[in-house]
Coordinates of C-alpha atoms and ligand atoms in Angstrom, one line a residue:
X1 CA 117.5 125.6 104.2
X2 CA 120.5 124.1 102.4
X3 CA 119.8 120.5 101.7
X4 CA 121.9 118.2 103.8
X5 CA 125.1 117.3 101.8
X6 CA 124.6 113.5 102.3
X7 CA 121.0 113.6 101.1
X8 CA 122.0 115.8 98.1
X9 CA 124.9 113.4 97.2
X10 CA 122.5 110.4 97.5
X11 CA 120.1 112.0 95.1
X12 CA 122.8 113.0 92.6
X13 CA 124.0 109.4 92.6
X14 CA 120.5 107.8 92.5
X15 CA 120.2 105.9 89.3
X16 CA 116.7 104.9 90.4
X17 CA 115.3 108.3 89.4
X18 CA 115.8 107.7 85.6
X19 CA 115.0 104.0 85.9
X20 CA 111.7 104.7 87.7
X21 CA 110.8 107.4 85.2
X22 CA 111.3 105.0 82.3
X23 CA 109.6 102.1 84.1
X24 CA 106.5 104.3 84.8
X25 CA 106.4 105.3 81.1
X26 CA 106.6 101.6 80.2
X27 CA 103.3 101.1 82.1
X28 CA 101.6 103.1 79.4
X29 CA 99.4 106.2 79.6
X30 CA 97.7 105.0 82.8
X31 CA 94.1 106.1 82.0
X32 CA 92.1 105.4 85.2
X33 CA 90.3 102.1 85.0
X34 CA 92.8 100.4 82.7
X35 CA 95.4 97.7 83.3
X36 CA 98.0 100.4 82.6
X37 CA 97.0 102.3 85.7
X38 CA 97.1 99.1 87.8
X39 CA 100.6 98.3 86.6
X40 CA 101.7 101.7 87.7
X41 CA 100.3 101.3 91.2
X42 CA 102.0 97.9 91.4
X43 CA 105.3 99.5 90.4
X44 CA 105.0 102.3 92.9
X45 CA 104.3 99.9 95.7
X46 CA 107.3 97.8 94.8
X47 CA 109.6 100.8 94.6
X48 CA 108.5 102.3 97.9
X49 CA 108.8 98.9 99.6
X50 CA 112.4 98.6 98.3
X51 CA 113.1 102.1 99.8
X52 CA 111.5 101.4 103.1
X53 CA 110.6 97.7 103.7
X54 CA 109.1 98.4 107.1
X55 CA 106.6 100.8 105.8
X56 CA 103.6 98.9 104.4
X57 CA 101.7 102.1 103.6
X58 CA 97.9 102.3 103.3
X59 CA 95.6 102.0 100.4
X60 CA 92.5 104.2 100.5
X61 CA 89.6 103.0 98.3
X62 CA 88.4 105.7 95.8
X63 CA 85.0 105.0 94.3
X64 CA 84.3 106.9 91.1
X65 CA 82.1 107.0 88.1
X66 CA 83.9 104.5 85.8
X67 CA 83.8 105.3 82.1
X68 CA 85.3 104.2 78.9
X69 CA 84.7 104.9 75.2
X70 CA 84.2 101.9 73.0
X71 CA 84.0 103.9 69.8
X72 CA 84.5 107.5 68.6
X73 CA 84.3 108.8 65.1
X74 CA 84.0 112.3 63.5
X75 CA 82.6 112.4 60.0
X76 CA 83.1 115.6 58.0
X77 CA 80.5 116.9 55.5
X78 CA 82.4 115.4 52.5
X79 CA 82.0 112.0 54.1
X80 CA 85.6 111.6 55.2
X81 CA 86.5 110.6 58.8
X82 CA 88.8 112.8 60.8
X83 CA 91.0 111.6 63.7
X84 CA 89.4 112.2 67.1
X85 CA 89.8 111.3 70.7
X86 CA 86.9 111.1 73.2
X87 CA 87.2 113.4 76.2
X88 CA 87.1 111.6 79.5
X89 CA 83.5 111.0 80.6
X90 CA 81.9 112.4 77.5
X91 CA 78.3 111.2 77.0
X92 CA 77.5 108.8 74.2
X93 CA 75.7 110.1 71.1
X94 CA 72.7 108.4 69.5
X95 CA 73.8 105.1 67.8
X96 CA 73.5 106.7 64.4
X97 CA 75.5 109.7 65.5
X98 CA 74.9 113.4 66.3
X99 CA 74.8 115.5 63.2
X100 CA 74.9 119.3 63.7
X101 CA 76.5 122.5 62.4
X102 CA 79.9 123.5 63.9
X103 CA 80.4 127.0 65.2
X104 CA 84.1 127.9 65.6
X105 CA 84.6 130.1 68.7
X106 CA 88.4 130.4 68.2
X107 CA 90.2 130.1 71.5
X108 CA 86.9 130.0 73.3
X109 CA 87.1 133.0 75.6
X110 CA 84.1 134.1 77.7
X111 CA 83.9 137.1 75.3
X112 CA 83.6 134.9 72.3
X113 CA 80.9 132.7 74.0
X114 CA 79.0 135.9 75.0
X115 CA 79.2 137.6 71.5
X116 CA 77.9 134.4 69.8
X117 CA 75.3 133.6 72.5
X118 CA 72.5 133.5 69.9
X119 CA 74.4 131.3 67.5
X120 CA 75.4 128.4 69.8
X121 CA 72.1 126.7 70.6
X122 CA 71.7 123.4 68.8
X123 CA 75.2 123.6 67.3
X124 CA 78.6 121.9 68.1
X125 CA 81.1 124.4 69.6
X126 CA 84.7 124.3 68.4
X127 CA 87.4 125.8 70.6
X128 CA 91.2 125.5 70.9
X129 CA 93.3 123.7 73.6
X130 CA 95.5 126.2 75.3
X131 CA 99.0 126.0 76.8
X132 CA 97.9 124.8 80.2
X133 CA 100.7 126.2 82.3
X134 CA 100.4 129.9 81.6
X135 CA 98.8 132.9 83.3
X136 CA 95.3 133.5 82.0
X137 CA 94.8 130.1 80.6
X138 CA 91.1 129.2 80.1
X139 CA 90.7 125.6 81.1
X140 CA 89.0 123.1 78.7
X141 CA 86.4 122.3 81.4
X142 CA 85.4 125.9 81.6
X143 CA 84.9 126.1 77.8
X144 CA 82.9 122.8 77.9
X145 CA 80.7 124.3 80.7
X146 CA 80.2 127.5 78.8
X147 CA 79.2 125.6 75.6
X148 CA 76.7 123.5 77.6
X149 CA 75.3 126.6 79.3
X150 CA 74.7 128.2 75.9
X151 CA 72.8 125.3 74.6
X152 CA 75.5 123.6 72.4
X153 CA 74.8 119.9 71.6
X154 CA 78.5 119.0 71.1
X155 CA 82.0 120.1 71.9
X156 CA 85.2 119.9 69.8
X157 CA 88.6 121.0 71.1
X158 CA 91.5 121.2 68.7
X159 CA 95.0 120.3 70.0
X160 CA 98.2 122.3 69.6
X161 CA 100.2 119.8 67.7
X162 CA 100.1 119.4 63.9
X163 CA 98.7 116.0 62.9
X164 CA 97.7 115.0 66.4
X165 CA 94.5 114.9 68.4
X166 CA 94.4 116.1 72.0
X167 CA 93.0 114.4 75.1
X168 CA 91.5 115.7 78.3
X169 CA 88.5 115.4 80.6
X170 CA 85.1 116.9 80.0
X171 CA 84.8 117.4 83.7
X172 CA 81.3 115.8 83.6
X173 CA 80.7 113.7 86.8
X174 CA 77.5 111.9 85.9
X175 CA 74.2 112.5 84.3
X176 CA 73.7 115.2 81.7
X177 CA 76.4 116.5 79.4
X178 CA 77.3 117.0 75.8
X179 CA 79.3 114.8 73.3
X180 CA 83.0 115.9 73.4
X181 CA 85.9 115.0 71.2
X182 CA 89.5 116.2 70.9
X183 CA 90.7 116.8 67.3
X184 CA 93.8 117.8 65.4
X185 CA 94.4 121.4 64.4
X186 CA 94.1 120.5 60.6
X187 CA 90.6 119.2 61.2
X188 CA 89.7 122.5 63.0
X189 CA 90.9 124.4 60.0
X190 CA 88.5 122.5 57.8
X191 CA 85.6 123.4 60.1
X192 CA 85.9 127.2 59.6
X193 CA 82.7 129.1 58.8
X194 CA 82.0 129.8 55.1
X195 CA 80.0 132.6 53.5
X196 CA 77.5 129.9 52.7
X197 CA 77.1 128.9 56.4
X198 CA 78.4 126.7 59.1
X199 CA 79.9 123.3 58.2
X200 CA 78.2 120.1 59.4
X201 CA 79.8 117.1 61.1
X202 CA 78.6 113.9 62.6
X203 CA 80.0 112.8 65.9
X204 CA 79.5 109.2 66.9
X205 CA 80.5 108.1 70.4
X206 CA 79.8 104.8 72.2
X207 CA 80.6 104.6 75.9
X208 CA 80.3 102.1 78.8
X209 CA 79.7 103.5 82.3
X210 CA 79.7 101.6 85.6
X211 CA 80.7 102.4 89.2
X212 CA 84.4 101.8 89.5
X213 CA 87.1 101.9 92.2
X214 CA 90.7 102.9 92.3
X215 CA 92.9 103.9 95.2
X216 CA 95.1 106.5 96.8
X217 CA 98.4 105.2 98.2
X218 CA 99.6 106.8 101.4
X219 CA 102.9 106.3 103.3
X220 CA 103.6 108.0 106.6
X221 CA 107.1 108.6 107.8
X222 CA 106.6 110.2 111.2
X223 CA 108.8 113.0 112.5
X224 CA 109.2 114.3 116.0
X225 CA 105.8 115.9 116.1
X226 CA 102.3 114.9 114.9
X227 CA 102.5 117.4 112.0
X228 CA 103.0 116.5 108.4
X229 CA 104.3 117.7 105.1
X230 CA 102.4 116.0 102.3
X231 CA 104.4 115.2 99.1
X232 CA 102.0 114.1 96.4
X233 CA 101.8 113.2 92.7
X234 CA 99.1 111.7 90.5
X235 CA 99.4 108.3 88.9
X236 CA 96.8 108.4 86.2
X237 CA 97.1 109.9 82.7
X238 CA 95.6 109.5 79.3
X239 CA 95.7 106.6 76.8
X240 CA 97.3 108.5 73.9
X241 CA 100.9 107.8 74.8
X242 CA 103.0 107.4 78.0
X243 CA 101.9 110.4 80.0
X244 CA 105.6 110.9 80.5
X245 CA 105.8 114.6 81.5
X246 CA 102.3 114.5 83.0
X247 CA 103.0 112.8 85.3
X248 CA 105.7 110.3 85.0
X249 CA 108.1 113.0 86.0
X250 CA 106.3 113.8 89.3
X251 CA 106.0 110.1 90.2
X252 CA 109.7 109.4 89.6
X253 CA 110.6 112.5 91.5
X254 CA 108.5 111.6 94.5
X255 CA 110.0 108.1 94.6
X256 CA 113.5 109.4 94.6
X257 CA 112.8 112.0 97.3
X258 CA 111.1 109.3 99.4
X259 CA 114.3 107.1 99.1
X260 CA 116.5 110.0 100.1
X261 CA 114.4 111.4 103.0
X262 CA 112.8 108.3 104.5
X263 CA 115.9 107.3 106.5
X264 CA 116.2 110.9 107.9
X265 CA 112.6 111.9 108.7
X266 CA 112.6 110.5 112.2
X267 CA 114.9 113.3 113.1
X268 CA 112.8 116.0 111.4
X269 CA 110.4 118.3 113.3
X270 CA 107.5 117.1 111.1
X271 CA 106.8 113.9 109.3
X272 CA 106.7 113.1 105.6
X273 CA 103.4 111.8 104.2
X274 CA 103.9 110.5 100.6
X275 CA 100.7 110.3 98.6
X276 CA 99.9 108.9 95.2
X277 CA 96.5 110.0 93.9
X278 CA 94.5 108.7 90.9
X279 CA 91.5 110.0 88.9
X280 CA 93.3 113.4 89.0
X281 CA 92.6 113.7 85.3
X282 CA 88.9 113.1 86.2
X283 CA 88.3 116.4 87.9
X284 CA 90.8 115.8 90.8
X285 CA 88.6 113.1 92.3
X286 CA 91.1 111.1 94.4
X287 CA 92.5 114.0 96.3
X288 CA 89.1 115.6 96.6
X289 CA 87.8 112.5 98.5
X290 CA 90.9 112.4 100.7
X291 CA 90.8 116.1 101.7
X292 CA 87.0 115.9 102.1
X293 CA 87.2 113.2 104.8
X294 CA 89.9 115.0 106.9
X295 CA 88.6 116.6 110.0
X296 CA 89.6 120.1 111.0
X297 CA 92.2 118.9 113.4
X298 CA 93.8 116.7 110.8
X299 CA 93.8 119.5 108.2
X300 CA 95.5 121.7 110.8
X301 CA 98.3 119.2 111.2
X302 CA 99.3 119.3 107.6
X303 CA 101.8 122.2 107.4
X304 CA 102.1 122.1 103.6
X305 CA 101.2 120.1 100.5
X306 CA 103.9 119.9 97.9
X307 CA 102.3 118.5 94.8
X308 CA 104.5 117.4 91.8
X309 CA 102.8 117.5 88.5
X310 CA 104.8 117.7 85.2
X311 CA 108.1 118.8 86.8
X312 CA 110.4 118.2 83.9
X313 CA 110.3 118.9 80.1
X314 CA 111.8 122.3 80.5
X315 CA 114.6 123.6 82.7
X316 CA 112.4 126.3 84.3
X317 CA 110.5 125.4 87.5
X318 CA 107.6 127.3 89.0
X319 CA 105.8 126.9 92.3
X320 CA 102.1 127.7 92.0
X321 CA 101.3 128.9 95.5
X322 CA 97.5 128.8 95.3
X323 CA 97.0 132.2 97.0
X324 CA 99.2 131.4 100.0
X325 CA 101.4 134.4 99.7
X326 CA 103.4 133.8 102.8
X327 CA 104.6 130.5 101.5
X328 CA 106.4 132.3 98.7
X329 CA 109.3 133.8 100.7
X330 CA 109.9 130.3 102.1
X331 CA 110.0 128.7 98.7
X332 CA 112.3 131.4 97.4
X333 CA 114.7 131.1 100.3
X334 CA 115.0 127.4 99.8
X335 CA 115.6 127.9 96.1
X336 CA 118.3 130.6 96.8
X337 CA 120.0 128.5 99.4
X338 CA 120.2 125.6 97.0
X339 CA 121.1 127.5 93.9
X340 CA 117.8 126.7 92.1
X341 CA 115.9 129.2 90.0
X342 CA 112.3 128.9 90.9
X343 CA 109.5 131.4 90.2
X344 CA 106.4 131.7 92.3
X345 CA 103.0 132.2 90.8
X346 CA 100.2 133.1 93.2
X347 CA 96.7 132.7 91.7
X348 CA 95.0 129.5 92.7
X349 CA 95.0 127.2 89.7
X350 CA 92.7 124.2 90.0
X351 CA 94.8 122.2 87.6
X352 CA 96.1 119.5 89.9
X353 CA 95.6 117.8 93.3
X354 CA 97.1 120.7 95.4
X355 CA 93.9 122.7 94.6
X356 CA 91.9 120.5 96.9
X357 CA 94.3 121.0 99.8
X358 CA 94.4 124.7 99.1
X359 CA 90.6 125.0 99.0
X360 CA 90.4 123.3 102.4
X361 CA 92.6 125.9 104.0
X362 CA 95.8 123.8 103.8
X363 CA 98.8 125.7 102.4
X364 CA 99.5 124.0 99.1
X365 CA 101.7 124.4 96.1
X366 CA 102.2 122.7 92.8
X367 CA 105.7 122.5 91.2
X368 CA 105.5 122.6 87.4
X369 CA 108.1 123.0 84.7
X370 CA 107.9 125.3 81.7
X371 CA 105.3 127.7 83.1
X372 CA 104.6 130.6 80.8
X373 CA 107.0 129.2 78.2
X374 CA 105.0 128.5 75.0
X375 CA 108.1 126.8 73.5
X376 CA 108.6 124.3 76.4
X377 CA 107.9 120.7 75.7
X378 CA 105.1 121.0 78.3
X379 CA 103.0 122.4 75.5
X380 CA 102.7 118.7 74.3
X381 CA 101.1 117.5 77.5
X382 CA 97.7 115.7 76.7
X383 CA 98.9 114.9 73.1
X384 CA 100.5 111.7 71.8
X385 CA 103.8 113.5 72.0
X386 CA 103.9 113.4 75.8
X387 CA 106.7 110.8 75.6
X388 CA 109.9 110.2 77.5
X389 CA 112.1 111.7 74.9
X390 CA 110.7 115.2 75.9
X391 CA 112.2 114.9 79.3
X392 CA 115.9 115.7 80.0
X393 CA 117.5 113.7 82.7
X394 CA 119.3 116.7 84.1
X395 CA 116.0 118.7 84.4
X396 CA 114.3 115.8 86.2
X397 CA 117.2 115.6 88.6
X398 CA 117.3 119.3 89.4
X399 CA 113.5 119.3 90.0
X400 CA 114.0 116.3 92.3
X401 CA 116.8 118.0 94.2
X402 CA 114.8 121.1 94.7
X403 CA 111.8 119.1 95.9
X404 CA 113.9 117.3 98.4
X405 CA 115.3 120.6 99.7
X406 CA 111.8 122.1 99.9
X407 CA 110.2 119.2 101.6
X408 CA 113.1 118.8 104.1
X409 CA 113.0 122.5 104.9
X410 CA 109.2 122.4 105.4
X411 CA 109.6 119.4 107.7
X412 CA 112.1 121.4 109.8
X413 CA 110.7 124.9 109.5
X414 CA 110.2 126.8 112.8
X415 CA 106.6 126.7 114.1
X416 CA 106.4 130.5 113.8
X417 CA 107.4 130.3 110.1
X418 CA 104.8 127.6 109.4
X419 CA 102.1 129.5 111.3
X420 CA 102.7 132.4 108.9
X421 CA 101.8 130.2 105.9
X422 CA 98.2 129.9 107.1
X423 CA 96.2 133.1 106.8
X424 CA 94.6 133.7 110.2
X425 CA 91.0 132.9 110.0
Ligands
ZN1 ZN1 98.9 116.3 85.7

């Protein structure tokens, strides 16, 4: 359970961790389909090759519905323009815009949608972006779906950070949908209902859609058996900033753990499979395609998926165990043996690639920093403030050390222990 002293020392001395994190941020926000995303893949290839020149890895093609917004504006009733950001895969509006009344549903809970069911049809729904890494969070995509189902013609979501818009995906795959924009909290305040009625806005969105292709990168480091522990992180992000916490931290951490463990894995009971997914921010598409094509036997050979998404930006670390209760004592024992404080959170949260593994019956967890901490820098994820200055080097290093300990322990866990992780079917 205790991470091998030599591996720990190598990780503590690895200057590549901070270099990689900064280099990934330098690639830009990595929105899928942009040059920024391609630069990040090139960088990841180069860094893995430097760590293990003999391992060429494998690129898996990922076809998806390509999309970009060529124009997005939000005009208020006084004629002024408010800052806005198109949600990923929003539909376009008519060329002269979509003008409609705005109904403010506050946070956008199911209760609020229900109580206002008769008021929503034909209007634009306004809701708030919530701290994503907290118990009881209602995901933006659920609110978008509730707005659509109630007959809304548009969707506005207000970010948490004064003066800044918020990004995110609408979750729409193809076909029908409603126009969707992220806005700043000050704009939302101006759209409050008045005694005289609902305020009117005009949303104008132009998009270009075409079939597109990205990739999943996979590197296998075999152990002594044909079983695997999958260590994953998503490459893509949003074009507001650097997507530093989400998920520059996870990528840099996976690279460092790969450097440290790759030379050792041949002596481990199970192999290490390193995976870099994309179009995660587009409804977890890359990992969905990978897990979907795995046969039952291949799924059975994956002992555990450890998915790193936003692992620094706070000193607190949580393992979201996706309903796999028996994984929790294992995670906690690794944390205790290595002097890390890690909390486990059980409900399945479909907020990153681990959810696709978990849904397919593969024990899976996501490591995330700042869970349930409204003051943590993680509250700034999906805003232009998700920049590298929000990440402490010491936090990134401790998350990386814990990941290495967890992955090494999972690779070497007794078969009886690993069998317990999978609920008997
Ligand atoms: Zn993420």
